Coordinates of C-alpha atoms in Angstrom, one line a residue:
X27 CA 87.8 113.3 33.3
X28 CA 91.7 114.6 33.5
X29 CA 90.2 117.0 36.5
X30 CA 89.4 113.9 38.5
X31 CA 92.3 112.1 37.4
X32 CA 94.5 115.2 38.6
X33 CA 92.5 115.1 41.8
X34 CA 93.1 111.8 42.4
X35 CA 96.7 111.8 41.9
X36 CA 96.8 114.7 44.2
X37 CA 95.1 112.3 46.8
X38 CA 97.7 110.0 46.5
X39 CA 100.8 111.8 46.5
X40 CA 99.8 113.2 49.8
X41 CA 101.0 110.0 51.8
X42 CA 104.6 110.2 50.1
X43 CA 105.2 113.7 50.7
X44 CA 104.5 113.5 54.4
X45 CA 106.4 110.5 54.5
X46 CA 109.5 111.6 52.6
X47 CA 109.4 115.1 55.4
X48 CA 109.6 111.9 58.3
X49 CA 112.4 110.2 56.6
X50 CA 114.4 113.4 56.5
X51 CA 113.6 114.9 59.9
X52 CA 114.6 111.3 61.5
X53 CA 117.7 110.8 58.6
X54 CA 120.2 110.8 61.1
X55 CA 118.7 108.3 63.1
X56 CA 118.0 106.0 60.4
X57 CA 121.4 106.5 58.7
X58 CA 123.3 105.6 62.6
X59 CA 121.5 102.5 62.0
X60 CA 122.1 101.3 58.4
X61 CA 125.8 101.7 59.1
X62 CA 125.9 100.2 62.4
X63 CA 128.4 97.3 62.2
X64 CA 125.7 94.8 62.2
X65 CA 126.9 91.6 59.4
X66 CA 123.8 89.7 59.1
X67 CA 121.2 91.9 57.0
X68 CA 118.2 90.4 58.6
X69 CA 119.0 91.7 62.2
X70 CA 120.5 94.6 60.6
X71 CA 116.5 95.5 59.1
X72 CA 115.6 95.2 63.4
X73 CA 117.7 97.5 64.4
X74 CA 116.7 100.2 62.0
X75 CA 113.1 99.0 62.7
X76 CA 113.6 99.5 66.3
X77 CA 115.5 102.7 66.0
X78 CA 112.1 104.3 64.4
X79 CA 109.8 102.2 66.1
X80 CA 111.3 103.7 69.8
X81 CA 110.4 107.5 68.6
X82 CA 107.7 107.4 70.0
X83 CA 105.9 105.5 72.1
X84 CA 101.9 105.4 73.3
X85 CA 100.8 103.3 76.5
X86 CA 97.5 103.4 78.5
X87 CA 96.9 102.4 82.2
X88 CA 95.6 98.3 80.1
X89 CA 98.7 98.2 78.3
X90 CA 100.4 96.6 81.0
X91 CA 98.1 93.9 82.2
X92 CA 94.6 92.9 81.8
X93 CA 93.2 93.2 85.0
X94 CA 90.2 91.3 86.2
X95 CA 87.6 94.0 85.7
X96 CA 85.3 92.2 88.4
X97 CA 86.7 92.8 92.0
X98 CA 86.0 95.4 94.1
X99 CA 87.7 98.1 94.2
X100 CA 87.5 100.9 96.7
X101 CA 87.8 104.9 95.2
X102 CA 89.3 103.7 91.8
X103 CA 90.0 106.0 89.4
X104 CA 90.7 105.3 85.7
X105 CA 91.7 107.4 82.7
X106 CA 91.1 106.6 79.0
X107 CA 94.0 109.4 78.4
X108 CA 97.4 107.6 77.0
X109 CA 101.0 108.6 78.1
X110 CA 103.7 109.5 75.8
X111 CA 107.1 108.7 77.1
X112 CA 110.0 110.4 75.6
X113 CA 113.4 110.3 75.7
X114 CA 115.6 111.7 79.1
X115 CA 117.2 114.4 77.9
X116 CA 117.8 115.9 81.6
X117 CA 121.5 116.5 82.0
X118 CA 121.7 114.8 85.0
X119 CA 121.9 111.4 83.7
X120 CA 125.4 112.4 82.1
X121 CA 127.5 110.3 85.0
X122 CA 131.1 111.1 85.9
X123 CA 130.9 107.5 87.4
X124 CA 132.6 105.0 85.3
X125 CA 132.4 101.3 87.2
X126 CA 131.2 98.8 85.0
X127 CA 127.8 98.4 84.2
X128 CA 125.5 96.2 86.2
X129 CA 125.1 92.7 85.3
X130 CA 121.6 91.7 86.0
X131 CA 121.3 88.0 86.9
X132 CA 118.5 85.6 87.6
X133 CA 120.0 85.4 90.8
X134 CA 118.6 87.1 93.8
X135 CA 120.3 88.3 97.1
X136 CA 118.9 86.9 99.7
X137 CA 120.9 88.7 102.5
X138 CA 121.6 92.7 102.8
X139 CA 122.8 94.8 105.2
X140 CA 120.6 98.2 104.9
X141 CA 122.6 101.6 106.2
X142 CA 119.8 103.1 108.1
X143 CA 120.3 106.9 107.9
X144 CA 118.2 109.5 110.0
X145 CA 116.0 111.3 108.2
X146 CA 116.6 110.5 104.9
X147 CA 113.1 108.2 104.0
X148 CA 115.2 105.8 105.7
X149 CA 112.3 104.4 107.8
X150 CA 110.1 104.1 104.1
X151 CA 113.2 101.8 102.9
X152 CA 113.6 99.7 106.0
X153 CA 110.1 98.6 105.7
X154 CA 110.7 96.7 102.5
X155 CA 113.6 94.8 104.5
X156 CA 111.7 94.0 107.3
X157 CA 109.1 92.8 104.8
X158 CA 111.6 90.9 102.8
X159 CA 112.8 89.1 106.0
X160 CA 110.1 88.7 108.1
X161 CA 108.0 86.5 104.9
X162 CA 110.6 84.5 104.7
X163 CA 111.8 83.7 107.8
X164 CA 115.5 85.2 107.9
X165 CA 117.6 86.0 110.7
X166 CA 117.9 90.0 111.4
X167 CA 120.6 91.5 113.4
X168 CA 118.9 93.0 116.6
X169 CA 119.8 95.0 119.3
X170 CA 120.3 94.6 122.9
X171 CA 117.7 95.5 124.9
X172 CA 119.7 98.6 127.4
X173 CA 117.7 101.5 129.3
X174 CA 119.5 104.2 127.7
X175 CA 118.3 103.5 123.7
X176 CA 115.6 102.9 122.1
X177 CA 114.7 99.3 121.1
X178 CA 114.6 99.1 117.6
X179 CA 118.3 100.9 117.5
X180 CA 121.7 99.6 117.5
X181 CA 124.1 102.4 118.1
X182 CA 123.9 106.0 117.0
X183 CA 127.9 106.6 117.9
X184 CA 129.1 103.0 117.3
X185 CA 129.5 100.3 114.9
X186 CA 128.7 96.6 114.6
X187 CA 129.8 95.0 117.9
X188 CA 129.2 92.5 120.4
X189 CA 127.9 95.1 123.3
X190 CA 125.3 96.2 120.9
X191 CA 123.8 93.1 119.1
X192 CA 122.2 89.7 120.3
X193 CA 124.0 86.7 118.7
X194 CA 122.1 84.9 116.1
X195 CA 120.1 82.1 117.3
X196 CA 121.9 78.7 117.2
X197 CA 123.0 77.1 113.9
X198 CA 121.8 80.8 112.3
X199 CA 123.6 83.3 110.8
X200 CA 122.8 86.6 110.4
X201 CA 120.5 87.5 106.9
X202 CA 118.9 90.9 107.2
X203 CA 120.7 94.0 108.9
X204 CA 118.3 97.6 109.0
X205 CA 118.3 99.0 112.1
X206 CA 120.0 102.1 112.6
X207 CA 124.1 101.7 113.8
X208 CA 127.1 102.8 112.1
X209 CA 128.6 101.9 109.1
X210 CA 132.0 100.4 109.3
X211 CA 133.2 98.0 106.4
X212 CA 135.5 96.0 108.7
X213 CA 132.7 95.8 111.3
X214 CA 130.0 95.0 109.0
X215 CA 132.1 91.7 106.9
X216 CA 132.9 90.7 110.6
X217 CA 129.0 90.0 111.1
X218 CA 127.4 89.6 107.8
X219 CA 128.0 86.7 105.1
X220 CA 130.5 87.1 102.4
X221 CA 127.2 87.3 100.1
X222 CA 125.0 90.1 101.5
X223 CA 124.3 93.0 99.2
X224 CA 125.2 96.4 100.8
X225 CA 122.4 99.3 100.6
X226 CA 122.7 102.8 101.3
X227 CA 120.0 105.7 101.5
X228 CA 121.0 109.8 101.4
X229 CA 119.3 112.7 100.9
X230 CA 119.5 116.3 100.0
X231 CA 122.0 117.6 102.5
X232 CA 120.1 120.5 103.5
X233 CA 117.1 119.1 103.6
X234 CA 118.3 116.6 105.7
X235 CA 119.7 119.4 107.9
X236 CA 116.4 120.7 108.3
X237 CA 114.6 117.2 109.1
X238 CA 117.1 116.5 112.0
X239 CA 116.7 120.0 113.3
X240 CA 112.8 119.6 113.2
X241 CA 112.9 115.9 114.5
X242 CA 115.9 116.0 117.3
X243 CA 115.4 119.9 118.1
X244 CA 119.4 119.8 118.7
X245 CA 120.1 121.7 122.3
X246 CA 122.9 123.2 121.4
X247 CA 121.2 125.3 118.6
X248 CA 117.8 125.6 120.5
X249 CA 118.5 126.0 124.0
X250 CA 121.8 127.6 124.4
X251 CA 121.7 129.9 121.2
X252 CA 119.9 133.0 122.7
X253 CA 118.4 134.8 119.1
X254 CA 115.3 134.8 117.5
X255 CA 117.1 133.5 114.2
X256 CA 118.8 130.4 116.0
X257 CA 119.3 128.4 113.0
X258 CA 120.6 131.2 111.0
X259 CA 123.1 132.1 114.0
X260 CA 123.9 128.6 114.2
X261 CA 124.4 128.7 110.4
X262 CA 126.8 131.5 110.2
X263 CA 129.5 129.8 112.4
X264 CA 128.8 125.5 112.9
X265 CA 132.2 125.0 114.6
X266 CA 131.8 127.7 117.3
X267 CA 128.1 126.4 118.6
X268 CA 129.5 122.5 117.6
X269 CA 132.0 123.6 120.5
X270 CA 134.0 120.8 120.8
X271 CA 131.2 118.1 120.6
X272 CA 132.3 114.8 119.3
X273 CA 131.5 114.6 115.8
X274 CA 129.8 111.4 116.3
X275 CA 127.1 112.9 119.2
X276 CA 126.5 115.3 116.4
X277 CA 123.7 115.4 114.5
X278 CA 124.2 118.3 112.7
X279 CA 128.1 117.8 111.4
X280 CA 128.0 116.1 108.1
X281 CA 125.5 113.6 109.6
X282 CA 125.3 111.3 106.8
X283 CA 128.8 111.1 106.2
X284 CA 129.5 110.4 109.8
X285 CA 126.3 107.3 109.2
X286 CA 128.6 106.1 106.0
X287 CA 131.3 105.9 108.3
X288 CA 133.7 108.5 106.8
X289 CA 137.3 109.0 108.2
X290 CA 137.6 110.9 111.4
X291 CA 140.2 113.2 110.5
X292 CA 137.8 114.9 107.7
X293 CA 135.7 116.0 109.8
X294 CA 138.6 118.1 111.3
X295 CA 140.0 119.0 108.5
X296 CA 138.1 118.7 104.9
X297 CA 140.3 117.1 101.7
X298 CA 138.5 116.5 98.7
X299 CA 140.6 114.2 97.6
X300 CA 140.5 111.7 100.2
X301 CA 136.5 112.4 100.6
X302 CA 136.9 111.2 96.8
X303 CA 139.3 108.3 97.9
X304 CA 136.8 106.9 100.7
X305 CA 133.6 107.9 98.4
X306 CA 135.4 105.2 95.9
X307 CA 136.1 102.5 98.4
X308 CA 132.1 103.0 99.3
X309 CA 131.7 102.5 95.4
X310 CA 132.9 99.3 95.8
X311 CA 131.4 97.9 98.9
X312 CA 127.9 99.2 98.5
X313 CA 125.6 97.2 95.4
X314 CA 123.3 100.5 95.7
X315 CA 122.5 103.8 97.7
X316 CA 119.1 105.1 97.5
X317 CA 118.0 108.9 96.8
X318 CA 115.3 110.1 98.5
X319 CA 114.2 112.9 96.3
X320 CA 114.0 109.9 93.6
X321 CA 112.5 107.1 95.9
X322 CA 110.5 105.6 93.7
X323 CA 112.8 105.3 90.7
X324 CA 115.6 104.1 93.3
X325 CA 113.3 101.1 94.6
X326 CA 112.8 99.9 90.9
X327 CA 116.2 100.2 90.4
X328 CA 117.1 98.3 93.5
X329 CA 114.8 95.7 92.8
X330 CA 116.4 95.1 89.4
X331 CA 119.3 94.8 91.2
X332 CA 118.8 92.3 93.9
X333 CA 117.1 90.6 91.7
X334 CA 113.4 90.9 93.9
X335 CA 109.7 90.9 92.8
X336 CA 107.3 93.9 92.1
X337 CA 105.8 93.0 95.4
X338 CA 109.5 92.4 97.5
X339 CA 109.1 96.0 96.8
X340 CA 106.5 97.8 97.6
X341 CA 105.9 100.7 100.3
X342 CA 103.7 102.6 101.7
X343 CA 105.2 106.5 102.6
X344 CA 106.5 106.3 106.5
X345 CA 107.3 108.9 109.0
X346 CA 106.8 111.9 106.6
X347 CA 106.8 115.5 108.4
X348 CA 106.2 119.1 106.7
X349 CA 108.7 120.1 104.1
X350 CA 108.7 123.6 105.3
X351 CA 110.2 124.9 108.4
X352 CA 110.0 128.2 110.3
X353 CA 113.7 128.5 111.1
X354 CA 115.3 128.1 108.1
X355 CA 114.2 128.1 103.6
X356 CA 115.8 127.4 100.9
X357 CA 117.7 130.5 100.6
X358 CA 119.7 129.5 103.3
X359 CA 120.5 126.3 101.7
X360 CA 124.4 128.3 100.6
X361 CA 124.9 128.1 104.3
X362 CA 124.9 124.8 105.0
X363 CA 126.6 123.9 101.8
X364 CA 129.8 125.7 102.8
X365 CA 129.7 123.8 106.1
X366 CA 128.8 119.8 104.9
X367 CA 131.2 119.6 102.4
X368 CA 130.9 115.8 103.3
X369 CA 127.7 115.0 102.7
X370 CA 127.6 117.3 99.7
X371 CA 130.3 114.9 98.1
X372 CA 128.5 111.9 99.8
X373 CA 125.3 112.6 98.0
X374 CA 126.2 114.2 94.6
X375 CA 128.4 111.0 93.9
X376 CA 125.5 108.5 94.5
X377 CA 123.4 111.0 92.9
X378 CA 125.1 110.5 89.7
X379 CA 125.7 107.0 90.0
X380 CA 121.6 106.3 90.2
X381 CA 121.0 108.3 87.0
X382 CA 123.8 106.9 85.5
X383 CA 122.5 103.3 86.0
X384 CA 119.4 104.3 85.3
X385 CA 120.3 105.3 81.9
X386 CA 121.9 102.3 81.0
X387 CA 118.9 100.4 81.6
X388 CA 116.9 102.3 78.7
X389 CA 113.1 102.5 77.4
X390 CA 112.4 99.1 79.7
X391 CA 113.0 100.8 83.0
X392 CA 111.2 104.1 82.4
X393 CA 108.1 101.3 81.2
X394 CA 108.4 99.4 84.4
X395 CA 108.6 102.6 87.1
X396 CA 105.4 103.7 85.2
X397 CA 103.4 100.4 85.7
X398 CA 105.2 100.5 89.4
X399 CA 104.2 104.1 90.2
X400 CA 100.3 103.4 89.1
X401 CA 100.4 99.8 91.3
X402 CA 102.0 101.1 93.9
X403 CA 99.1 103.8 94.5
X404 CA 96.4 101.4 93.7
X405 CA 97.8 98.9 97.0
X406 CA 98.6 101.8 98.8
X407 CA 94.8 103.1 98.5
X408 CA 93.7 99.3 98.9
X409 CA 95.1 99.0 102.3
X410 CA 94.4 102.5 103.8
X411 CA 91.3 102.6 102.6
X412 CA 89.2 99.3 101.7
X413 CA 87.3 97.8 104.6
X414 CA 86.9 94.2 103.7
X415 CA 90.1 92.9 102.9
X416 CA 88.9 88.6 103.1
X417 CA 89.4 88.1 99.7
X418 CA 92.6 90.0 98.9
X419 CA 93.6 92.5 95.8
X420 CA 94.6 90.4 92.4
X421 CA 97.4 91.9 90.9
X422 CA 97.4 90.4 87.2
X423 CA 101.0 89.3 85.5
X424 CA 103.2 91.7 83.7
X425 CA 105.9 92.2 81.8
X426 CA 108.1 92.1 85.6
X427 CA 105.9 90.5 88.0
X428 CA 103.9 87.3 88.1
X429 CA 100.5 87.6 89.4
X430 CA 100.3 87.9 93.1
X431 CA 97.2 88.8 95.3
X432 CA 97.9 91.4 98.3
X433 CA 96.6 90.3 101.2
X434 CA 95.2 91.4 104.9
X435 CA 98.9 90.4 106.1
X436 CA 100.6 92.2 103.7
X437 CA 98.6 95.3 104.6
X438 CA 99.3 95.0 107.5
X439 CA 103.2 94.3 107.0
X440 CA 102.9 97.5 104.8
X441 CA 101.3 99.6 107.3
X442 CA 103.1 98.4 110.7
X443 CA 104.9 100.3 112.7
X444 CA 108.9 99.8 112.9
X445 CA 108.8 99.2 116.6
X446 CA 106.4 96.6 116.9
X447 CA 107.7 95.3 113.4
X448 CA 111.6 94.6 115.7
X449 CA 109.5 93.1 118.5
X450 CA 107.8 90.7 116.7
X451 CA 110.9 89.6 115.2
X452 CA 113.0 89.7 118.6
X453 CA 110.1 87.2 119.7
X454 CA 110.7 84.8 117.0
X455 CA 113.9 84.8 116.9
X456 CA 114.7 84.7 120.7
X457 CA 111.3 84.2 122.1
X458 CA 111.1 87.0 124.8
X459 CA 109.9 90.4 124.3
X460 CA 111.6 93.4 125.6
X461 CA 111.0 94.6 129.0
X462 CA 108.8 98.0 128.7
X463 CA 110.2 101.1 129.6
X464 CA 109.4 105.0 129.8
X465 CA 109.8 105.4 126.2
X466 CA 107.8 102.8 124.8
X467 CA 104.7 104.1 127.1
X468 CA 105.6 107.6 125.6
X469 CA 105.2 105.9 122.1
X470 CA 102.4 103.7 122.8
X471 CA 100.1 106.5 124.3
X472 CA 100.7 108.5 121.3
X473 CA 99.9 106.1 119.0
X474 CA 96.5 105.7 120.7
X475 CA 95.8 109.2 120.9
X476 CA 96.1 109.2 116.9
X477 CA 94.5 106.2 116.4
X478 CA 92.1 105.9 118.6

């Protein structure tokens, strides 16, 4: 009888060990809680709850929403296998950028003016403005139709002015900016309302480097540089194959920061302290700057933001080329960074700014880019690759978006082209289209050859 007793009480005291080794592995967190400065004991017992409770946290693809388990769905995958989410501990999310922490409001911004920048996903981003705009019937600033441009672009050495852009239609003013022109603050208040939100994109300067290179095939590396290494020739002295080329026809010179609109005299002569004084003034004037390399995370930050839905904000991938080039690698990258001093300072600044936003949003945020990353892929596979769209995709209610359905027409504003996306605009706005030319048939016969 005292054997079983003994066993028993073994048993039991199991339970209290293992939970006396928890309370002392977690004692610091537990203590920073008890003696936070909290006067009323009953919300003092929530925070220590919630200090223990956010250890560690379990979620499955259902723990969002309930979704209606009867549609069709086209190719769905599902997995019974949960997702622990733990705490950031990357150093980047330790900012050097001390503005004052975002206020997010129940109030949306209706207008924004979107820096278009070449190839930096620009072309991804612009699609949710053009989205934004187009279902609710805003006005867009859009270019003037001229021989020597392309359509959907407003300058690529200029600014906001009236040569470049039609004049809003009568008793309109101007909503929704994201074509490609230069930034210039002055410029840009002259034409857009006192209450548009400004919105940036960059990307990895080298990377970027490389994109334009493949994209534009720059002459003045790949005709006139006679060696099998072009790039690298080009890279081991800018300035002398740059020869005197305007900074602003360049698309190779700090490229972003010319886009950004950074003084002219810094690109004749570097300062790091008055990059850091104009990188501070675009602090100010720009509500947020997407990253690239961190798109997704950027758009959920961004919607938060402007205060937009789940669906304001979706995307389909747009205009995305090989990530590997023969004329240049990584290891080259040193190269370029001794050269675009610029748009090194350009995007490490808004670099740290993202992350350090993002950390002040907390466990919340991480929760909503997982539901957003998973929903995202589920539309994106629903319009490439479901056949009968007549009845639409349900997307149930969640903890950031009521339920919507997705829809033929939003497939197809998901999916369209930018071109025929500022056409179709230009003809409700003004009611003309543009007059063809040499490069739309360029555009328009490969489109048929791929699609056809």
């Amino acid at each position: 009888m005292y054997t079983k007793f003994a066993y028993r009480l073994t048993i039991l005291s199991i339970p209290i060990v293992m939970l006396t080794i928890y309370a002392l592995l977690h004692e610091g967190k537990y203590l920073s809680a008890t003696k936070s400065n909290v006067a009323d004991e009953k919300q003092q017992n929530i925070t220590v709850h919630n200090s223990v409770k956010s250890i560690f946290v379990s979620t499955s693809p259902s723990s969002f929403s309930q979704r209606n388990e009867s549609r069709v769905r086209i190719g769905q995958l599902t997995s019974e296998k949960s997702v622990v989410l733990t705490s950031l501990l990357d150093p980047r999310l330790v900012s050097t950028n001390f503005s004052p922490e975002i206020k997010m409001t129940k109030v949306s911004y209706k207008r924004v003016a979107f820096l278009k920048v070449h190839k930096a996903g620009s072309t991804t981003a612009q699609n949710i403005f053009l989205r934004y705009g187009e279902s609710r019937n805003l006005t867009f600033v859009l270019p003037k139709i001229r021989q020597d441009h392309w359509d959907n672009v407003i300058g690529l050495q200029s600014t906001l002015n009236v040569r470049n852009i039609l004049p809003p239609p009568k008793n309109k003013t101007y909503d929704i900016l994201c074509c490609h022109v230069l930034y210039d603050s002055e410029a840009f208040h002259k034409y857009m309302p006192n209450d548009t939100a400004y919105i940036g994109i960059v990307r990895e300067p080298f990377d970027q480097f490389l994109s334009t290179l493949n994209y534009f095939r720059a002459p003045y590396i790949f005709e006139k540089i006679k060696s099998q290494s072009k790039v690298l020739k080009f890279l081991q002295n800018p300035a002398q194959y740059e020869n005197g080329l305007p900074y602003k026809w360049s698309m190779t010179n700090n490229r972003m920061a010319v886009e950004f609109g950074f003084p002219s005299n810094l690109f004749r002569q570097y300062s790091e302290e008055e990059s850091l004084d104009y990188l501070r003034k675009l602090d100010k004037e720009f509500k947020f700057v997407i990253i690239m390399e961190y798109f997704t995370e950027s758009v959920v930050m961004m919607r938060r933001i402007l205060g937009w839905t789940i669906k304001d904000v979706l995307y389909l991938k747009k205009n995305s080329a090989q990530k590997s080039y023969s004329f240049a690698d990584n290891t080259h990258r040193h190269m370029y960074e001794r050269y675009a001093k610029l748009d090194y300072d350009l995007y490490n600044f808004f670099y740290r700014r993202l992350w350090s936003q993002i950390q002040k949003e907390g466990l919340d945020f991480q929760l909503e880019l997982l539901y957003f990353d998973r929903l995202r892929k589920e539309v994106e596979d629903y319009c490439m690759y479901t056949l009968d769209k007549r009845s639409g995709y349900l997307i149930a209610a969640s903890m950031w978006s009521p339920a919507f359905v997705i829809s033929r027409d939003d497939c197809d504003y998901l999916e369209k082209n930018e071109l025929f996306f500022v056409e179709g605009i230009r003809r409700r706005q003004y009611g003309f289209q543009k007059r063809g030319n040499l490069m739309e048939a360029v555009f328009s016969s490969w489109n048929r050859s791929h699609t056809g």
